[in-house]
Amino acid sequence: MISQTINRAFNILKLEKNTYEEISKDRSSIYGSGVTIFIAALVNVYLFKHFIQPTLPNKIPLMAIFLIWIFFNWYVFSNIMLKIVKLFGGSRNLENKKIAYSLIGFSNTAEILKILIIFFPNFVVIISWSILMLVIASQVVGIKQIYNLDKVTSAVGVVIASYVAQFFIISFLVVILIKLAY
């Protein structure tokens, strides 16, 4: 299973569309997806601890950052994306949430590459944006393949709409938490 997960992760980085078909047909791909998202979360939390937390006036518990990152980048985003795929006319795999979790988990493989920021801190912006573009590209390819969308533009629309919806959900939750704090 570990070698299969590593192989799939590398194929996702290469944007091989057959890998997404393989993921959608393999019921156990959710576990490899979980490992991938877990490692990506660890990398992001480490970078948060190393680069961002020292600049904050208060310490934020790293376990909270880790759990929130996984929750929003895996669970929430997968469910939002699945609902939006239905609106854009996806024609298969719409009822199986595990496929959505597998797709989003593996699409975050590129997030692991953020470890390069440690070695090249002067290129933090370039590395971060490049990795974000790779994550988005892998999500577009995966959505088109797995949900059988007619056009690439529809898959791009699904990804953009999913990120916008997630932004509004997070903003709404932040506003509520701020209001509750006062």
PDB file of C-alpha atoms in Angstrom, residues 1 15 17 28 65-66 72 80 87 97 108 111 119 132 137-138 143 149 152 165-166:
ATOM      1  CA  MET A   1       0.000   0.000   0.000  1.00  0.00           C
ATOM      2  CA  LEU A  15      -0.799  15.163 -13.843  1.00  0.00           C
ATOM      3  CA  LYS A  17      -5.082  11.464 -15.824  1.00  0.00           C
ATOM      4  CA  SER A  28      -8.710   1.647  -0.442  1.00  0.00           C
ATOM      5  CA  ILE A  65      -3.533  24.407  13.253  1.00  0.00           C
ATOM      6  CA  PHE A  66      -2.889  20.818  12.132  1.00  0.00           C
ATOM      7  CA  PHE A  72     -10.788  22.540   5.817  1.00  0.00           C
ATOM      8  CA  ILE A  80     -17.982  21.697  -1.287  1.00  0.00           C
ATOM      9  CA  LEU A  87     -24.185  21.837 -10.282  1.00  0.00           C
ATOM     10  CA  LYS A  97     -17.829  10.840  -0.931  1.00  0.00           C
ATOM     11  CA  ASN A 108      -2.568  17.992  -2.127  1.00  0.00           C
ATOM     12  CA  GLU A 111       1.830  20.661  -0.698  1.00  0.00           C
ATOM     13  CA  PHE A 119      16.137  25.127   1.885  1.00  0.00           C
ATOM     14  CA  LEU A 132      -0.756  26.227  -5.340  1.00  0.00           C
ATOM     15  CA  ALA A 137      -4.067  21.852 -11.863  1.00  0.00           C
ATOM     16  CA  SER A 138      -4.213  18.396 -10.309  1.00  0.00           C
ATOM     17  CA  ILE A 143     -12.384  16.495 -11.396  1.00  0.00           C
ATOM     18  CA  LEU A 149     -17.181  16.661 -17.057  1.00  0.00           C
ATOM     19  CA  VAL A 152     -11.827  21.487 -18.946  1.00  0.00           C
ATOM     20  CA  ALA A 165     -17.222  28.948  -1.436  1.00  0.00           C
ATOM     21  CA  GLN A 166     -14.639  27.731   1.059  1.00  0.00           C
TER      22      GLN A 166
END
